[in-house]
CSV table of N, CA, C and O in Angstrom, one decimal:
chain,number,residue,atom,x,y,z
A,25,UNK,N,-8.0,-6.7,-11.5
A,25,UNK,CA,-6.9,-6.2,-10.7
A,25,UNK,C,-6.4,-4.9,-11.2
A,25,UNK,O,-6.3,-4.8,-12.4
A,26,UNK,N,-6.0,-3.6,-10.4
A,26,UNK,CA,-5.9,-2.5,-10.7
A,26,UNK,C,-4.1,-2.3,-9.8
A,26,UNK,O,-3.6,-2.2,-8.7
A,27,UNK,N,-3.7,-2.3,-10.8
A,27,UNK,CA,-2.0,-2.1,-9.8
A,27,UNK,C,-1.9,-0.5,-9.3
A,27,UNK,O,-1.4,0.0,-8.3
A,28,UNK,N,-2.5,0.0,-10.4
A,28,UNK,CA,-2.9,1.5,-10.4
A,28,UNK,C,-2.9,2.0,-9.0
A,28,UNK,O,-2.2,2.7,-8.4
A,29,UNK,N,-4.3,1.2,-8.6
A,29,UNK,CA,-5.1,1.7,-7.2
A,29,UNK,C,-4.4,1.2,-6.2
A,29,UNK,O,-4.3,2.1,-5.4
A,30,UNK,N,-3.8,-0.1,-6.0
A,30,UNK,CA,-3.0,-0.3,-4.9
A,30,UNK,C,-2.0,0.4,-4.7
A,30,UNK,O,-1.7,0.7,-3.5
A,31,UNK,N,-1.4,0.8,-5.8
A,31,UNK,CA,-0.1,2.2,-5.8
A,31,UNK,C,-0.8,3.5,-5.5
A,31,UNK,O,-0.2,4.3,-4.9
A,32,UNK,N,-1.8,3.7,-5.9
A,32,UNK,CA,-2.7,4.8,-5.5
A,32,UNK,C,-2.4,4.8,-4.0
A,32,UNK,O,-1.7,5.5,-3.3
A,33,UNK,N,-3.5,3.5,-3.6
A,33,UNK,CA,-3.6,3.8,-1.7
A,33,UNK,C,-2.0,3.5,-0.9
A,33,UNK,O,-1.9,4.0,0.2
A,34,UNK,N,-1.2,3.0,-1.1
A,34,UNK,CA,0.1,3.3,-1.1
A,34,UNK,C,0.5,4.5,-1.1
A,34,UNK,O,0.4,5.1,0.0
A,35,UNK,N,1.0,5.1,-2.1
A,35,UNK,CA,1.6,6.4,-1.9
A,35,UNK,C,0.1,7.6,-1.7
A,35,UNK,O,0.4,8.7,-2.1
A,36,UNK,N,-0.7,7.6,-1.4
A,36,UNK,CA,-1.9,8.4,-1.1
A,36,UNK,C,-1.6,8.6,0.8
A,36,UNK,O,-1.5,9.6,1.5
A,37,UNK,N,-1.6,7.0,1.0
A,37,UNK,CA,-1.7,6.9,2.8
A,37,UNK,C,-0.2,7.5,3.6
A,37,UNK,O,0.0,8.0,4.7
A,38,UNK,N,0.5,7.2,2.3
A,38,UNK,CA,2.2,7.2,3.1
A,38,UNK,C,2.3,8.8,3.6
A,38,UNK,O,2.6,9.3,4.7
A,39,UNK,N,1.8,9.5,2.2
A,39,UNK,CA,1.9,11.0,2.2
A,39,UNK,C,1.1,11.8,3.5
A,39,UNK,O,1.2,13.0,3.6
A,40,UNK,N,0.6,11.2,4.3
A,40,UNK,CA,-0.5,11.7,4.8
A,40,UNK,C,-0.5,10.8,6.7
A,40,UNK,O,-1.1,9.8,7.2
A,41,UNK,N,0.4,11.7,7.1
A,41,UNK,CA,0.7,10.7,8.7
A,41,UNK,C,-0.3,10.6,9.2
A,41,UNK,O,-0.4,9.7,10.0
A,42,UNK,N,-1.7,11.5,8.8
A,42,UNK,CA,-2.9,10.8,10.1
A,42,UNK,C,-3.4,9.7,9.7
A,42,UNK,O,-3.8,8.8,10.5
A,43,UNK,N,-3.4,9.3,7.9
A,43,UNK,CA,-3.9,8.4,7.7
A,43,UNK,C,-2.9,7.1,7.9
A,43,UNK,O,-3.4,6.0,8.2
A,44,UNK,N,-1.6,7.4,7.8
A,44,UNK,CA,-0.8,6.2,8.1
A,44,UNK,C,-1.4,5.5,9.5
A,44,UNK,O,-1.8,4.4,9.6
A,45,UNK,N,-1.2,6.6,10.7
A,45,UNK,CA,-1.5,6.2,11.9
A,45,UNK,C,-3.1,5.5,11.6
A,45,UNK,O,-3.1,4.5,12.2
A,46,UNK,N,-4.1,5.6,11.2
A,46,UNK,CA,-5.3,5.1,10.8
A,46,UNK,C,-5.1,3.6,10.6
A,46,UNK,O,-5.7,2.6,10.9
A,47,UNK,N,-3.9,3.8,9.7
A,47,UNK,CA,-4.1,2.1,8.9
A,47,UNK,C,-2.8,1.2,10.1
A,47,UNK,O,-2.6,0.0,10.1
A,48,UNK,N,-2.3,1.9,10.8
A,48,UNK,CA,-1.6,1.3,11.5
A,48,UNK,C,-2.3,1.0,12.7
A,48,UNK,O,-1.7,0.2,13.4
A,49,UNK,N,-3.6,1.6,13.2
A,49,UNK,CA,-4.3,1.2,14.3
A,49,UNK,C,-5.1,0.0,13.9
A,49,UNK,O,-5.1,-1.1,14.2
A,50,UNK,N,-6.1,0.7,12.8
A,50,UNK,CA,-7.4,-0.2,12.2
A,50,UNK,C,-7.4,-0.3,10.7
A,50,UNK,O,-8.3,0.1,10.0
A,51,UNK,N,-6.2,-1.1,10.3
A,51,UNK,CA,-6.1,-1.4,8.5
A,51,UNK,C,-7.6,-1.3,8.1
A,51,UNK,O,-8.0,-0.4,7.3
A,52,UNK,N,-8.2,-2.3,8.6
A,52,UNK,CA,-9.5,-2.6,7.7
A,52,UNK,C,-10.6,-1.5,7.6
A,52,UNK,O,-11.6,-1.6,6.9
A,53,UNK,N,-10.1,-0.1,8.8
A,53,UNK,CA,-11.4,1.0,8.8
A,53,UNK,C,-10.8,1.8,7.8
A,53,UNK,O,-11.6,2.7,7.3
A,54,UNK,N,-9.5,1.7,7.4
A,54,UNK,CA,-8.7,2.9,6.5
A,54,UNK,C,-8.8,2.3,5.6
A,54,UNK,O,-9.0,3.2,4.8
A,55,UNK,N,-8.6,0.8,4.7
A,55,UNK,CA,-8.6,0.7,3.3
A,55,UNK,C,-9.9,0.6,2.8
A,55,UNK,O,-10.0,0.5,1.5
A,56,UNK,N,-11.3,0.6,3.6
A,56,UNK,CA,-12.9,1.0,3.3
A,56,UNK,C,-13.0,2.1,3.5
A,56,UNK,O,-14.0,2.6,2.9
A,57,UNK,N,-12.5,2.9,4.2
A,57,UNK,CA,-12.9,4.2,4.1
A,57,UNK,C,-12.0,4.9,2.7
A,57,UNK,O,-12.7,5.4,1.8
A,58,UNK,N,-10.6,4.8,2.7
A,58,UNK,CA,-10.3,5.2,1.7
A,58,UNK,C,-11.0,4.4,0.1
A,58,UNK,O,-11.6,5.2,-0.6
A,59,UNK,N,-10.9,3.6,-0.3
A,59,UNK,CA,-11.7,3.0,-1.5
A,59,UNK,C,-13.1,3.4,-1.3
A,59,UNK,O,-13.7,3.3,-2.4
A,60,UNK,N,-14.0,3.9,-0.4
A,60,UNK,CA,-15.1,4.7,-0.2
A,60,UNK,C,-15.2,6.2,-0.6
A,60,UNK,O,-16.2,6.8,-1.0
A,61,UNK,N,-13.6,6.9,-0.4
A,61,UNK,CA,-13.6,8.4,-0.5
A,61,UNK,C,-12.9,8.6,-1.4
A,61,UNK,O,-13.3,9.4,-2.3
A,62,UNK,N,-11.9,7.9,-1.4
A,62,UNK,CA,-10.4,8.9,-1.9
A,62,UNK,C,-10.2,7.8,-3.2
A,62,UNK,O,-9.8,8.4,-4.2
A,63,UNK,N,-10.3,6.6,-3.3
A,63,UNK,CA,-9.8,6.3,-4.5
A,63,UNK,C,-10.7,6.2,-6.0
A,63,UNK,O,-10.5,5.5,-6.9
A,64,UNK,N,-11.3,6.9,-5.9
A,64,UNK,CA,-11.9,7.8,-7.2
A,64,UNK,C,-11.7,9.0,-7.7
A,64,UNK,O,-12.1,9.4,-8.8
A,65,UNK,N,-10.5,9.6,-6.4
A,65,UNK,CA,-10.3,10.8,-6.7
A,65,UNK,C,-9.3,11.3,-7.8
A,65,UNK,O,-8.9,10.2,-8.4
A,66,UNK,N,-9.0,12.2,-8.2
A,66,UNK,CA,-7.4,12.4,-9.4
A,66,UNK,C,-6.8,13.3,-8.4
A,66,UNK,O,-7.0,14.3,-7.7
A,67,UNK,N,-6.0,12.5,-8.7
A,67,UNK,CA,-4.9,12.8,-7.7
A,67,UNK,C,-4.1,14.8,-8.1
A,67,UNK,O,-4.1,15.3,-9.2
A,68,UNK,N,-3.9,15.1,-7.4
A,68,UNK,CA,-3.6,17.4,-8.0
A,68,UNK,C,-4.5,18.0,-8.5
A,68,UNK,O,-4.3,19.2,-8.7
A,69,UNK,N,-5.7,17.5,-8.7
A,69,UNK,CA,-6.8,17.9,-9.6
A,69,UNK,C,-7.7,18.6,-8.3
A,69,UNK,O,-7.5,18.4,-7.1
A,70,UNK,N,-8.7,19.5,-9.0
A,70,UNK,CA,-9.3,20.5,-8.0
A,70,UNK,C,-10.4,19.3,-7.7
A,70,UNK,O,-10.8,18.4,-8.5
A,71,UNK,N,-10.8,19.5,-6.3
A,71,UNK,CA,-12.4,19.1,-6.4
A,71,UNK,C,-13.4,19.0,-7.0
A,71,UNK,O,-13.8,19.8,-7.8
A,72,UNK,N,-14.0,17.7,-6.6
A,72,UNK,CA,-15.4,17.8,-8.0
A,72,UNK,C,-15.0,16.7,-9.1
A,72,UNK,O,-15.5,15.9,-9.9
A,73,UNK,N,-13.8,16.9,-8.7
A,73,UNK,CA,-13.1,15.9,-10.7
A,73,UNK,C,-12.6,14.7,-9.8
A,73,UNK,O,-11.7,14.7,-9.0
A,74,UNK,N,-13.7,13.4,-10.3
A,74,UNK,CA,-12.9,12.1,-9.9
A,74,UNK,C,-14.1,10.8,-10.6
A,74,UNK,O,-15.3,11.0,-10.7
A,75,UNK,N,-13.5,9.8,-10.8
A,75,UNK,CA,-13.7,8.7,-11.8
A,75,UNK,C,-14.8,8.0,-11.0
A,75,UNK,O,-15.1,8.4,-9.8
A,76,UNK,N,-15.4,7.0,-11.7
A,76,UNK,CA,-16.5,6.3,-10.8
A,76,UNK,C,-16.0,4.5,-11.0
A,76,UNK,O,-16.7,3.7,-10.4
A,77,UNK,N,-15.0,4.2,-11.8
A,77,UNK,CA,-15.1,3.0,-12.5
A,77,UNK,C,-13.9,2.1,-11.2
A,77,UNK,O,-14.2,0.9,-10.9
A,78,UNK,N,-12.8,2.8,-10.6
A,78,UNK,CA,-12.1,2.3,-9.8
A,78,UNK,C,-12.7,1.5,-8.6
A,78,UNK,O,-13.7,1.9,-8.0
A,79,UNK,N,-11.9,0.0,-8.0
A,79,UNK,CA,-12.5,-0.5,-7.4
A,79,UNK,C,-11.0,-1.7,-7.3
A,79,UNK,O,-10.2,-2.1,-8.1
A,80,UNK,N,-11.1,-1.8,-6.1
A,80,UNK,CA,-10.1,-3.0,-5.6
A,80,UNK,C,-10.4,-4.3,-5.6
A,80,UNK,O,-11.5,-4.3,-5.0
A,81,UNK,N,-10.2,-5.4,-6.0
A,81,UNK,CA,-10.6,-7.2,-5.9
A,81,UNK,C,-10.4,-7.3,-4.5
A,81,UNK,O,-9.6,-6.9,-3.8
A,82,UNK,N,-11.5,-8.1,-4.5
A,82,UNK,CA,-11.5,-8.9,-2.6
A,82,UNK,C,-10.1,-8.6,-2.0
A,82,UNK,O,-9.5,-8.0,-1.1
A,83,UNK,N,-9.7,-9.7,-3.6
A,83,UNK,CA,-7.8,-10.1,-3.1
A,83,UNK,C,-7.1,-9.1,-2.9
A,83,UNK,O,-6.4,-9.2,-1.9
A,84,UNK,N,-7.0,-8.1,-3.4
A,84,UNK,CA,-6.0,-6.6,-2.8
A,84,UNK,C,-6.7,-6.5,-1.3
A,84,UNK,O,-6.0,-6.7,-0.2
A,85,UNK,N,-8.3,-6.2,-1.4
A,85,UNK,CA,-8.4,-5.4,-0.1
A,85,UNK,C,-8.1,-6.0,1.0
A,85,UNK,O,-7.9,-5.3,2.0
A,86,UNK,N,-8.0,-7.3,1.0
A,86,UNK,CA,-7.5,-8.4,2.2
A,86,UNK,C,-6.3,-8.7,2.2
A,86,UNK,O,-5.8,-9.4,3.1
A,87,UNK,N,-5.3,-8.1,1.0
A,87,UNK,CA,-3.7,-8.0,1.5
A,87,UNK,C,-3.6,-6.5,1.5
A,87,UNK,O,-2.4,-6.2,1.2
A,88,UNK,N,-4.2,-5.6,1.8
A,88,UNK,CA,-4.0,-4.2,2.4
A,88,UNK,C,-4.7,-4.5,3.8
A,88,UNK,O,-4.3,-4.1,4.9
A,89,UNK,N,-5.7,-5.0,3.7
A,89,UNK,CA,-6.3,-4.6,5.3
A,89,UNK,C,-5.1,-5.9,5.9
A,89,UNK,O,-4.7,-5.5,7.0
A,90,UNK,N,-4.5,-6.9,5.6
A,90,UNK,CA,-3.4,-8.1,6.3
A,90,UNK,C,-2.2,-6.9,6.1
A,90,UNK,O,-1.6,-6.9,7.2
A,91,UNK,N,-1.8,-6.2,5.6
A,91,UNK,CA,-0.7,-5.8,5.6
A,91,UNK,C,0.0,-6.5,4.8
A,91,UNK,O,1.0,-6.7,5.4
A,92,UNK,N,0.1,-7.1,3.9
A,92,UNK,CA,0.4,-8.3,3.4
A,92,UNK,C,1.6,-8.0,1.8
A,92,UNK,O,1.5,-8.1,0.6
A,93,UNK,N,2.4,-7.8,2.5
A,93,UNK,CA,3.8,-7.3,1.3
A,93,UNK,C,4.1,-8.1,0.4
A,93,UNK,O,4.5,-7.5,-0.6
A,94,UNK,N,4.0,-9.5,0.4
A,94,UNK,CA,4.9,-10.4,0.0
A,94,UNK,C,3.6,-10.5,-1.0
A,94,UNK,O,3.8,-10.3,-2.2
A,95,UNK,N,2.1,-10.8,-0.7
A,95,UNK,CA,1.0,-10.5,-1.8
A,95,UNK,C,0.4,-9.4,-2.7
A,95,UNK,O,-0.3,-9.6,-3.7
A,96,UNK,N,0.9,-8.3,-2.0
A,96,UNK,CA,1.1,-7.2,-2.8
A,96,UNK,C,2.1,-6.8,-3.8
A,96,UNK,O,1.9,-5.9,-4.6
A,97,UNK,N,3.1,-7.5,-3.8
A,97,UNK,CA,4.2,-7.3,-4.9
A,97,UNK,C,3.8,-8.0,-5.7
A,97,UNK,O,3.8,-7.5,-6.8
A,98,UNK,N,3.1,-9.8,-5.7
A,98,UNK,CA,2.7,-10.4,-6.1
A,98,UNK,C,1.5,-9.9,-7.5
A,98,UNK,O,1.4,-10.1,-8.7
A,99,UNK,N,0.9,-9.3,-6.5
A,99,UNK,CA,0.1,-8.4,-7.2
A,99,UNK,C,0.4,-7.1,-8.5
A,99,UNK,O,-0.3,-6.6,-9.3
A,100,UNK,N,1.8,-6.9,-8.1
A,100,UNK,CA,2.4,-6.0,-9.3
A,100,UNK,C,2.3,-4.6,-8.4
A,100,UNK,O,2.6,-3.5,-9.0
A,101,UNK,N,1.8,-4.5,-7.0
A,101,UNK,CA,2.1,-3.4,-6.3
A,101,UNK,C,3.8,-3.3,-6.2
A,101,UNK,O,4.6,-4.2,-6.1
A,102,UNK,N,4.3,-1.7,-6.1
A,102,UNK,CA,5.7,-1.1,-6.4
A,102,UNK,C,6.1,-1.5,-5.0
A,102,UNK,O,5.3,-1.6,-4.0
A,103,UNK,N,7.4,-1.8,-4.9
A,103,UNK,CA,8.0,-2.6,-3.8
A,103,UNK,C,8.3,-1.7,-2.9
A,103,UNK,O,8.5,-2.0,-1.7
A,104,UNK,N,8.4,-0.2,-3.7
A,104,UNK,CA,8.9,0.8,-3.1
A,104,UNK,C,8.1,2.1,-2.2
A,104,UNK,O,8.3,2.9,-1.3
A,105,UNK,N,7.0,1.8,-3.2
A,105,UNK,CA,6.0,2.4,-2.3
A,105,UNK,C,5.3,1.5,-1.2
A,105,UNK,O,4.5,2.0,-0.3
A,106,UNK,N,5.7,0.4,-1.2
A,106,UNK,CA,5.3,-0.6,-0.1
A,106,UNK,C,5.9,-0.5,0.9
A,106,UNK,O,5.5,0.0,1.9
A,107,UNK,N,7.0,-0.9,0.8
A,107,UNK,CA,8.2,-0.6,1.6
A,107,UNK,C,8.3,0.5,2.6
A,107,UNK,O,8.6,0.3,3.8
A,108,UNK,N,7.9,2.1,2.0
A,108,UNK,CA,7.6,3.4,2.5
A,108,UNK,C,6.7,3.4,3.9
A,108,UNK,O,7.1,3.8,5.0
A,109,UNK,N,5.5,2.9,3.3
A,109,UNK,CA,4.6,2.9,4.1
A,109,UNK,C,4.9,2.1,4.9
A,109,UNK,O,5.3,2.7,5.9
A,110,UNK,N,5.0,0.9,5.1
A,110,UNK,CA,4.8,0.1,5.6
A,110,UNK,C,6.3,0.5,7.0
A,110,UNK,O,6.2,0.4,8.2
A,111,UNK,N,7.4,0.8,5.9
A,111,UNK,CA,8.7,1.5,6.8
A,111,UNK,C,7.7,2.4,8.4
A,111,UNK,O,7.8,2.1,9.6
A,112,UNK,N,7.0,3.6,7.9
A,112,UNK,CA,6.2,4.0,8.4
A,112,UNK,C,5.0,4.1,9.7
A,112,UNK,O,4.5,5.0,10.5
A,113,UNK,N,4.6,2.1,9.2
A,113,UNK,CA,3.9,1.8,9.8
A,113,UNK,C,4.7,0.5,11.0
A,113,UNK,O,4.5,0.5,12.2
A,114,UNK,N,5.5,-0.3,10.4
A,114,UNK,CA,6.1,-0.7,11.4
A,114,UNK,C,7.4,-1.0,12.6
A,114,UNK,O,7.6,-1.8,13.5
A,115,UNK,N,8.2,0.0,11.8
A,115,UNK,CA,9.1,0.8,12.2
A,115,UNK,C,9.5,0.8,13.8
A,115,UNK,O,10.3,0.3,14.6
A,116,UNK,N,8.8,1.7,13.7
A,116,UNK,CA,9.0,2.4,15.6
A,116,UNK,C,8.8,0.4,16.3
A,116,UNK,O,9.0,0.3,17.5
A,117,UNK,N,8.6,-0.2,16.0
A,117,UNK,CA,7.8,-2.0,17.0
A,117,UNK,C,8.9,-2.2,17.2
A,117,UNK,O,9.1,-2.6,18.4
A,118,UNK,N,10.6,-2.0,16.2
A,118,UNK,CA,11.6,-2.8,15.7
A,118,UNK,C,12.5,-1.9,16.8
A,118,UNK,O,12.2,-0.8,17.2
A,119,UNK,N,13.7,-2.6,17.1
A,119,UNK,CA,14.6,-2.2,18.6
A,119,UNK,C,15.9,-1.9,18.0
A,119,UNK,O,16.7,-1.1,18.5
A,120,UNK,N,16.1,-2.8,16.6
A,120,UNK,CA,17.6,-2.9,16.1
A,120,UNK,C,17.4,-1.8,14.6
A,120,UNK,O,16.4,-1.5,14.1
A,121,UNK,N,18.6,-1.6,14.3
A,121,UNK,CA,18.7,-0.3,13.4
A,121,UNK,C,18.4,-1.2,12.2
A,121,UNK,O,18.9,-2.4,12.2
A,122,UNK,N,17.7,-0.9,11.3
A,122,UNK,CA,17.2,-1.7,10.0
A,122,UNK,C,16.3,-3.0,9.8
A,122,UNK,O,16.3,-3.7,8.8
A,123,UNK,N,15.5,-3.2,11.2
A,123,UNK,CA,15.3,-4.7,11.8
A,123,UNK,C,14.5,-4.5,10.8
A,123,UNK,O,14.8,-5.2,9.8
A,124,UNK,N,13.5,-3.8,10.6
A,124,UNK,CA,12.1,-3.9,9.2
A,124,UNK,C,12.5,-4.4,8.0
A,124,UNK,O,12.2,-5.4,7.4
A,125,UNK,N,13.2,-3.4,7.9
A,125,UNK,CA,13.5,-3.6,6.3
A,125,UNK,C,14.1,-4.7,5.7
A,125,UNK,O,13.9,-5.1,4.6
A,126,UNK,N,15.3,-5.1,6.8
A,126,UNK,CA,15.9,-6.7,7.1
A,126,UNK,C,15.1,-7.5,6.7
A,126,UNK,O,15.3,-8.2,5.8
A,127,UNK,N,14.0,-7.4,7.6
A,127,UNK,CA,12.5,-8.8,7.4
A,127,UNK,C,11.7,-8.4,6.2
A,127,UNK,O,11.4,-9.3,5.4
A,128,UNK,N,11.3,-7.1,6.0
A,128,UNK,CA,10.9,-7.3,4.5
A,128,UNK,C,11.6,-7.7,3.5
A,128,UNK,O,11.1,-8.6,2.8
A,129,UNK,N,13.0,-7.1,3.1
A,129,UNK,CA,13.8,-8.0,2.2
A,129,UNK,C,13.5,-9.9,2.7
A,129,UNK,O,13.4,-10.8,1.8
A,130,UNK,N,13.5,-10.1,3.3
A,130,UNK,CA,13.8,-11.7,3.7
A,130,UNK,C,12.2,-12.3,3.1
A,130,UNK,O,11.7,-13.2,2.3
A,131,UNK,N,11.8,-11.4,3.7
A,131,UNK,CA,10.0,-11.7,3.4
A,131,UNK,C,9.7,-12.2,1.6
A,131,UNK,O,8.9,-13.0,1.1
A,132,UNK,N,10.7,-11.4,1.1
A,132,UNK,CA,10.2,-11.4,-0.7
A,132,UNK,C,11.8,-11.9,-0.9
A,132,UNK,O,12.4,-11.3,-1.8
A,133,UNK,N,12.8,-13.2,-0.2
A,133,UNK,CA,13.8,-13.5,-0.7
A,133,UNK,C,13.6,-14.8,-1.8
A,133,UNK,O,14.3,-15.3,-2.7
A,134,UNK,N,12.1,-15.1,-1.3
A,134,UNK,CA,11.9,-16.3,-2.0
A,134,UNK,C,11.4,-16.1,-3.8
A,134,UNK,O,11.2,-16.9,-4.7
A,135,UNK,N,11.3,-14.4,-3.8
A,135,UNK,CA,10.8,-14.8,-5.6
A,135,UNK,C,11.6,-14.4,-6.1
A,135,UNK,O,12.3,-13.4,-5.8
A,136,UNK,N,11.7,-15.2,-7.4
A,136,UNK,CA,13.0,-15.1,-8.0
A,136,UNK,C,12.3,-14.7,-9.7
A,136,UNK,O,11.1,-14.7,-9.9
A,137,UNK,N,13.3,-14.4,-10.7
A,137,UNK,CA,13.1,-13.6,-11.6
A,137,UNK,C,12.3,-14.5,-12.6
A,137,UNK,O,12.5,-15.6,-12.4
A,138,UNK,N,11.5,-14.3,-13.7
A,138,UNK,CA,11.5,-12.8,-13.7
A,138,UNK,C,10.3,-12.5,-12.9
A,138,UNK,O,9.3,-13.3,-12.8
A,139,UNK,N,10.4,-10.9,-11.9
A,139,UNK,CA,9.6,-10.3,-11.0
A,139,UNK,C,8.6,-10.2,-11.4
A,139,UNK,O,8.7,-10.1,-12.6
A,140,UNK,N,7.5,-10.1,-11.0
A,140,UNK,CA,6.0,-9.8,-10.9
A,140,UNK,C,6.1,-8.4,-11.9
A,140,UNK,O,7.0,-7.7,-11.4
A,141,UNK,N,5.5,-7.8,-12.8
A,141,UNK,CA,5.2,-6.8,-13.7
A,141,UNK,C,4.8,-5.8,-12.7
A,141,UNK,O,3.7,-5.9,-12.1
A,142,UNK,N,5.8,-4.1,-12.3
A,142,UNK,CA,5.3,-3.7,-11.1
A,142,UNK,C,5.0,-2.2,-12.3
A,142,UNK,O,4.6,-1.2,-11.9
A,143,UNK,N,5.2,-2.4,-13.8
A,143,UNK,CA,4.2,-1.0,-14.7
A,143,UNK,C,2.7,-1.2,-14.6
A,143,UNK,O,1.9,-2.1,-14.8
A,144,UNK,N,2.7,0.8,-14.0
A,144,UNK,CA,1.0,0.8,-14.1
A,144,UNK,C,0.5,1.4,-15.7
A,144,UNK,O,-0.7,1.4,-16.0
């Protein structure tokens, strides 16, 4: 399990609206295409320079391609870079002023301390 990488494609997708809209049409073509391109890369570094050893568990890629918050924290992904994105991605569906974030808080009211280890 790499908390690294799931905070990687988190704050990597959030930064970057075409890719949000990507993961918000077709989750599962943007977290294979990105773990195919970009998550080997170093992140500010010039072109050319990127790792070969990174790689996501079944279990992440199927609570990124689900959207799946409540198993990504679980996972030790940052609540905050989740939250971001996800703000991002489902946002605009919601009618009432804070309706998302409302449900995501509610979504993770059930774990209780101590929290999932969210240092990479």
């Amino acid at each position: 399990m790499s908390k690294y990488l799931l905070n990687k494609f988190l704050f990597t997708v959030d930064r970057d609206p075409a890719l949000v809209e990507r993961y918000r049409n077709d989750p599962a073509e943007l977290v294979t295409w990105w773990e195919s391109t970009m998550a080997n890369d170093l992140l500010n570094c010039h072109s050319g320079e990127n790792t070969t050893w990174l790689a996501l568990t079944a279990e992440e890629r199927a609570a990124l391609i689900a959207r799946d918050q409540v198993r990504l924290f679980e996972f030790g992904a940052h609540p905050f870079l989740t939250l971001t994105l996800f703000i991002a991605v489902f946002e605009r569906d919601n009618t009432e002023p804070l309706e998302y974030q409302k449900a995501y808080g509610a979504s993770l009211a059930h774990i209780t301390r101590p929290y999932p280890d969210i240092a990479t």
